[in-house]
Structure formats: C-alpha cells, structure tokens
Amino acid sequence: MPYLLVRGLKQSATASLLLLLTACADAPAQPLAAEPVSAPAATANPVAMSASSPTPLISFDEWRMLLRSDAIAAGIDAALFDRTFAGITLNPKVVSADNSQPEFSRPVWEYIDGAVSVSRIAQGRLLKAQYRPTLKAIRSAYAVDHEVLIAIWGMESNYGSNIGSHDVIRSLATLAYDGRRQVFWRSQLLAALQILQAGDGPAQGLIGSWAGAMGQTQFMPTTFNEHAVDFDGDGHRDLWKSTPDALASAAHYLQASGWENGQTWGFEVNLPQGFDYALADPEVRRSLTDWRSLGINPTRTIDADEQSLATLFLPAGHRGPAFLLLNNFRSILKYNNSTAYALAIGLLSDALDGNPGVQAAWPRNDRQLGRSERIELQELLTRKGYEPGPADGIIGANTRKAVRTFQQSLGLPADGYPSHELLQRLR
C-alpha cells in the first residue's frame, strides 16, 4: 500500500494544520525495512516509535470542534462534516493496533511462501486473462506492465476479496486524536473528508483497514487524492468496486514512482566461491556488466540492458538466495517500503508471467531474532563503537553496515545479516 511522507508542516498553537491537505505522495519517513511495513496497513506495525500513544490534552469533543474549524477553513462543507461525524466514537481496537509491537516476525521465506502461493498464482493468471483488455488500456495510458499490477492487487487485497471492514473516518479520527503520529493521521483524515466531498467512494461510506488504507489496492487518503483515477469513465474514482479504477490507480502511482515498462524488477543470481559479501550493500550500485565481471550470473535467461545499474540483495544472508535489483524494485518500494514486500511482488509478477520461483534454498533452520534481541544487538554494536543507529529493533541500512563491519573484524562473511550466532558473539 502506498506510503506518504508529510513534508514541510508547521503546527500552530491553535492546532490548525491546514497545510496537511497538500501532503504529497512520497517515500515513507522510516528507514528501509526488511519485513513488510504495515502501518498504515492491516497488520502489526514494525516501525519503531514510542511504545504507546501520548495522552490527549483535551477531550474528544473539544478536539472534534477544532478539527471542524480546520476542515471548514480548508473548504470542507460544514454540513458534510457534521453528517460524517454524527455518532463517531473512538475505537480502542485501532489504538491497540497502532501501538502493537510484535516480538517476533515471520522469516522472509515464510512471508514469500504465503505471498507467492500456488493458489494466488493460479487465481492471478485467471484474472490476468479476464482483464487483459483493461490491462492493455492501462499499459497504454501509464506504461506499467500487467503482471506487477496483478501482483499488487493480489498482495494488497487478495484480488479485492479482503479490502478491510473498518469505518475509515472513525479509524482515522481515533488515530488523529489518540495515535502516535497525530500530525500524519490528521492529514489522512482531512484528505478522507476531501474524498467524500468529491463524491468518490462507496455510498455507504469509506471502508478500509484499521489504519485507513482503502480499496482493492489499499490507498491511503492522501495517496487517493493524488493518484486515484476514474478509468471506467463513470465519473467516480472507486477503488472499492471498480477493478479498472483500482488497477489504473496503482499504475498511475507506479508511473509517478519511476516504473520502467518492459523492464524487470530484478532477478535471482548465482554467486562465485570466495565472493566479497560486503558488496551486498544498497549503496553499492553497479552495471549488470560489472556484476557479471565479478562472476555473478542470473539463474535463468534475462532480457535486460547490461548497462542498467543494480544492487546485490541477500535477504537471508550469504546462506540464502541472492538477487540483483534494478530500478523497478525501487518503484515497488515506493508502494510499500519493505524489501520483503517488494521481493514478493517481484516474484509473484514473475510467476504470473510463467517464470520459475526461487532456485536457491532458504536457510529455513536459521533461528530468527525477536524484536528484543534485535534491540540488544543494536545496543551491543553501539557499545563496541559500530554505530548501528537508534536501538529500535529495525534492521535498516545503518544496522546492516555496523553488522558488516563487525563481521569483517571476525573474519566472517560480511553479508550484514543479523543472525542469532552473531548476537551470541556480540554477547
């Protein structure tokens, strides 16, 4: 689901946040995550923030009146606001979901197994054939390949069968009043009111995930306002019931994110013996020709420009599969800033096109670090002077760099992978 960075905001003493209505679609404000980012989304949030929401300083009724003033000043019809907020109450389950910090997350191979399942591939191929004329029209309009759109559709809502059941206005009001990122949630709430005022969305109201992600392609309200399109020509941008609108909107978003039509997202590769795993760093970008000169070769025939720049990705360390990632992988990351998510989208789109799955074996016997262990690893790295960044449990670029440096000091393969064995050595 697309993520947004709310930029250039100044909060006045009167809590007026009108500039939030102009928030634009961009990359998320958190570091690149190894596991699926899911806030806003339908599952627990791995993004490290405060453990709980700040205590509100005013009552919900007082807060709603301030919001009403801001909304009306921003052009929202007063009668629409009053109708929309009639009977709206706080949803404690939403606050609980926002504060969730799961101790354990699935290994990347389990995530891939679920995302690129036999049933999802089979259903996706049927829908690809069923919607071929629509997909061709979308490709003509936005220059985005069929398979990636079907893959996103399948990942975000299981092809429209699971679009959420929460009242989006109630969820966003709860989070804007009592959530951890109140400025962000308030921007989404005001954008949702704009959607209603424009006459978009279902007649029964905006329905979505607990965090306000909406429709078959799970757009946040600000992303909806920026990128949703009326592709079926009925005068409404309906991502809930109109599959053409949903797929075309996803294509519009990917187009804006730099998608290169006809180009691959990346591919699995074989690494030579004695390879320098320190090159598996997102900051190291080389041409495919340069990677080949190091003995790195695709596991299957690939049609790609040999001068294209790519990064080497080892999602499970040096004992697991290796991938070269091209620019389209970065475009998928704009949709959801998670390498596991983007890899799943890439592999699912390949499967929809008839290509084989991952060839190398995953290290399925590896013991995964829990969140508290990841925090401990970061703290121990800091004590040893390796600068992994904040001890937040997120294995981002800084932590991987610190892990890589520590591995090099021990003469280990410097793949930047935070294994349980590495934590034991740090201890």
GROMACS .gro file of N, CA and C in nm, residues 252-304:
model
  159
  252HIS      N    1  -0.093   0.439  -1.210
  252HIS     CA    2  -0.061   0.582  -1.203
  252HIS      C    3   0.042   0.608  -1.095
  253TYR      N    4   0.028   0.542  -0.981
  253TYR     CA    5   0.122   0.559  -0.871
  253TYR      C    6   0.261   0.506  -0.910
  254LEU      N    7   0.265   0.387  -0.970
  254LEU     CA    8   0.394   0.332  -1.011
  254LEU      C    9   0.460   0.417  -1.118
  255GLN      N   10   0.380   0.469  -1.210
  255GLN     CA   11   0.434   0.558  -1.313
  255GLN      C   12   0.503   0.678  -1.248
  256ALA      N   13   0.436   0.738  -1.151
  256ALA     CA   14   0.494   0.853  -1.080
  256ALA      C   15   0.617   0.814  -0.999
  257SER      N   16   0.628   0.684  -0.966
  257SER     CA   17   0.742   0.635  -0.888
  257SER      C   18   0.857   0.590  -0.976
  258GLY      N   19   0.847   0.613  -1.106
  258GLY     CA   20   0.958   0.585  -1.196
  258GLY      C   21   0.960   0.448  -1.259
  259TRP      N   22   0.843   0.382  -1.267
  259TRP     CA   23   0.839   0.248  -1.326
  259TRP      C   24   0.883   0.252  -1.473
  260GLU      N   25   0.966   0.154  -1.511
  260GLU     CA   26   1.015   0.143  -1.649
  260GLU      C   27   0.946   0.025  -1.715
  261ASN      N   28   0.851   0.053  -1.804
  261ASN     CA   29   0.772  -0.051  -1.868
  261ASN      C   30   0.860  -0.146  -1.948
  262GLY      N   31   0.831  -0.276  -1.933
  262GLY     CA   32   0.906  -0.375  -2.008
  262GLY      C   33   1.038  -0.416  -1.946
  263GLN      N   34   1.076  -0.353  -1.835
  263GLN     CA   35   1.199  -0.385  -1.766
  263GLN      C   36   1.171  -0.474  -1.645
  264THR      N   37   1.264  -0.560  -1.612
  264THR     CA   38   1.246  -0.645  -1.496
  264THR      C   39   1.272  -0.569  -1.367
  265TRP      N   40   1.217  -0.618  -1.258
  265TRP     CA   41   1.244  -0.560  -1.126
  265TRP      C   42   1.379  -0.606  -1.072
  266GLY      N   43   1.424  -0.722  -1.120
  266GLY     CA   44   1.545  -0.785  -1.072
  266GLY      C   45   1.540  -0.933  -1.103
  267PHE      N   46   1.637  -1.007  -1.053
  267PHE     CA   47   1.640  -1.150  -1.081
  267PHE      C   48   1.737  -1.218  -0.985
  268GLU      N   49   1.712  -1.349  -0.968
  268GLU     CA   50   1.800  -1.429  -0.883
  268GLU      C   51   1.931  -1.456  -0.956
  269VAL      N   52   2.040  -1.462  -0.878
  269VAL     CA   53   2.173  -1.485  -0.935
  269VAL      C   54   2.248  -1.590  -0.855
  270ASN      N   55   2.349  -1.646  -0.919
  270ASN     CA   56   2.445  -1.734  -0.852
  270ASN      C   57   2.571  -1.655  -0.822
  271LEU      N   58   2.626  -1.673  -0.703
  271LEU     CA   59   2.749  -1.605  -0.664
  271LEU      C   60   2.867  -1.702  -0.669
  272PRO      N   61   2.984  -1.653  -0.709
  272PRO     CA   62   3.101  -1.741  -0.716
  272PRO      C   63   3.157  -1.769  -0.577
  273GLN      N   64   3.234  -1.874  -0.565
  273GLN     CA   65   3.302  -1.902  -0.439
  273GLN      C   66   3.402  -1.792  -0.409
  274GLY      N   67   3.414  -1.759  -0.281
  274GLY     CA   68   3.507  -1.655  -0.241
  274GLY      C   69   3.457  -1.515  -0.266
  275PHE      N   70   3.329  -1.500  -0.294
  275PHE     CA   71   3.273  -1.368  -0.325
  275PHE      C   72   3.280  -1.276  -0.203
  276ASP      N   73   3.302  -1.149  -0.227
  276ASP     CA   74   3.306  -1.048  -0.121
  276ASP      C   75   3.164  -1.004  -0.089
  277TYR      N   76   3.107  -1.060   0.017
  277TYR     CA   77   2.967  -1.033   0.050
  277TYR      C   78   2.944  -0.889   0.096
  278ALA      N   79   3.049  -0.817   0.125
  278ALA     CA   80   3.033  -0.677   0.163
  278ALA      C   81   2.978  -0.594   0.048
  279LEU      N   82   2.984  -0.648  -0.075
  279LEU     CA   83   2.927  -0.577  -0.190
  279LEU      C   84   2.775  -0.582  -0.191
  280ALA      N   85   2.716  -0.667  -0.105
  280ALA     CA   86   2.569  -0.673  -0.095
  280ALA      C   87   2.522  -0.560  -0.005
  281ASP      N   88   2.538  -0.441  -0.055
  281ASP     CA   89   2.508  -0.318   0.019
  281ASP      C   90   2.423  -0.231  -0.071
  282PRO      N   91   2.308  -0.180  -0.021
  282PRO     CA   92   2.221  -0.098  -0.107
  282PRO      C   93   2.289   0.027  -0.162
  283GLU      N   94   2.399   0.068  -0.102
  283GLU     CA   95   2.470   0.185  -0.153
  283GLU      C   96   2.564   0.150  -0.268
  284VAL      N   97   2.587   0.021  -0.291
  284VAL     CA   98   2.675  -0.023  -0.399
  284VAL      C   99   2.589  -0.054  -0.521
  285ARG      N  100   2.595   0.032  -0.622
  285ARG     CA  101   2.520   0.013  -0.746
  285ARG      C  102   2.618   0.003  -0.861
  286ARG      N  103   2.607  -0.107  -0.935
  286ARG     CA  104   2.697  -0.130  -1.047
  286ARG      C  105   2.616  -0.176  -1.167
  287SER      N  106   2.674  -0.164  -1.284
  287SER     CA  107   2.606  -0.211  -1.405
  287SER      C  108   2.601  -0.363  -1.405
  288LEU      N  109   2.507  -0.419  -1.479
  288LEU     CA  110   2.500  -0.564  -1.490
  288LEU      C  111   2.629  -0.620  -1.549
  289THR      N  112   2.689  -0.545  -1.638
  289THR     CA  113   2.817  -0.588  -1.695
  289THR      C  114   2.923  -0.600  -1.586
  290ASP      N  115   2.928  -0.502  -1.498
  290ASP     CA  116   3.026  -0.507  -1.389
  290ASP      C  117   3.000  -0.624  -1.295
  291TRP      N  118   2.873  -0.649  -1.265
  291TRP     CA  119   2.842  -0.762  -1.177
  291TRP      C  120   2.883  -0.893  -1.245
  292ARG      N  121   2.858  -0.905  -1.373
  292ARG     CA  122   2.898  -1.027  -1.444
  292ARG      C  123   3.049  -1.047  -1.439
  293SER      N  124   3.122  -0.936  -1.447
  293SER     CA  125   3.269  -0.946  -1.443
  293SER      C  126   3.319  -1.000  -1.310
  294LEU      N  127   3.236  -0.991  -1.207
  294LEU     CA  128   3.271  -1.046  -1.075
  294LEU      C  129   3.227  -1.191  -1.061
  295GLY      N  130   3.174  -1.248  -1.167
  295GLY     CA  131   3.133  -1.387  -1.163
  295GLY      C  132   2.990  -1.409  -1.121
  296ILE      N  133   2.910  -1.302  -1.120
  296ILE     CA  134   2.769  -1.312  -1.082
  296ILE      C  135   2.686  -1.331  -1.208
  297ASN      N  136   2.607  -1.438  -1.212
  297ASN     CA  137   2.528  -1.468  -1.331
  297ASN      C  138   2.384  -1.502  -1.293
  298PRO      N  139   2.288  -1.467  -1.377
  298PRO     CA  140   2.147  -1.499  -1.350
  298PRO      C  141   2.124  -1.650  -1.347
  299THR      N  142   2.026  -1.691  -1.270
  299THR     CA  143   1.990  -1.834  -1.267
  299THR      C  144   1.907  -1.874  -1.388
  300ARG      N  145   1.856  -1.776  -1.464
  300ARG     CA  146   1.782  -1.802  -1.586
  300ARG      C  147   1.810  -1.691  -1.686
  301THR      N  148   1.769  -1.711  -1.809
  301THR     CA  149   1.793  -1.611  -1.912
  301THR      C  150   1.715  -1.483  -1.882
  302ILE      N  151   1.783  -1.372  -1.886
  302ILE     CA  152   1.723  -1.242  -1.853
  302ILE      C  153   1.740  -1.147  -1.971
  303ASP      N  154   1.632  -1.077  -2.004
  303ASP     CA  155   1.637  -0.974  -2.108
  303ASP      C  156   1.646  -0.839  -2.038
  304ALA      N  157   1.767  -0.788  -2.024
  304ALA     CA  158   1.788  -0.661  -1.955
  304ALA      C  159   1.908  -0.590  -2.014
   0.00000   0.00000   0.00000
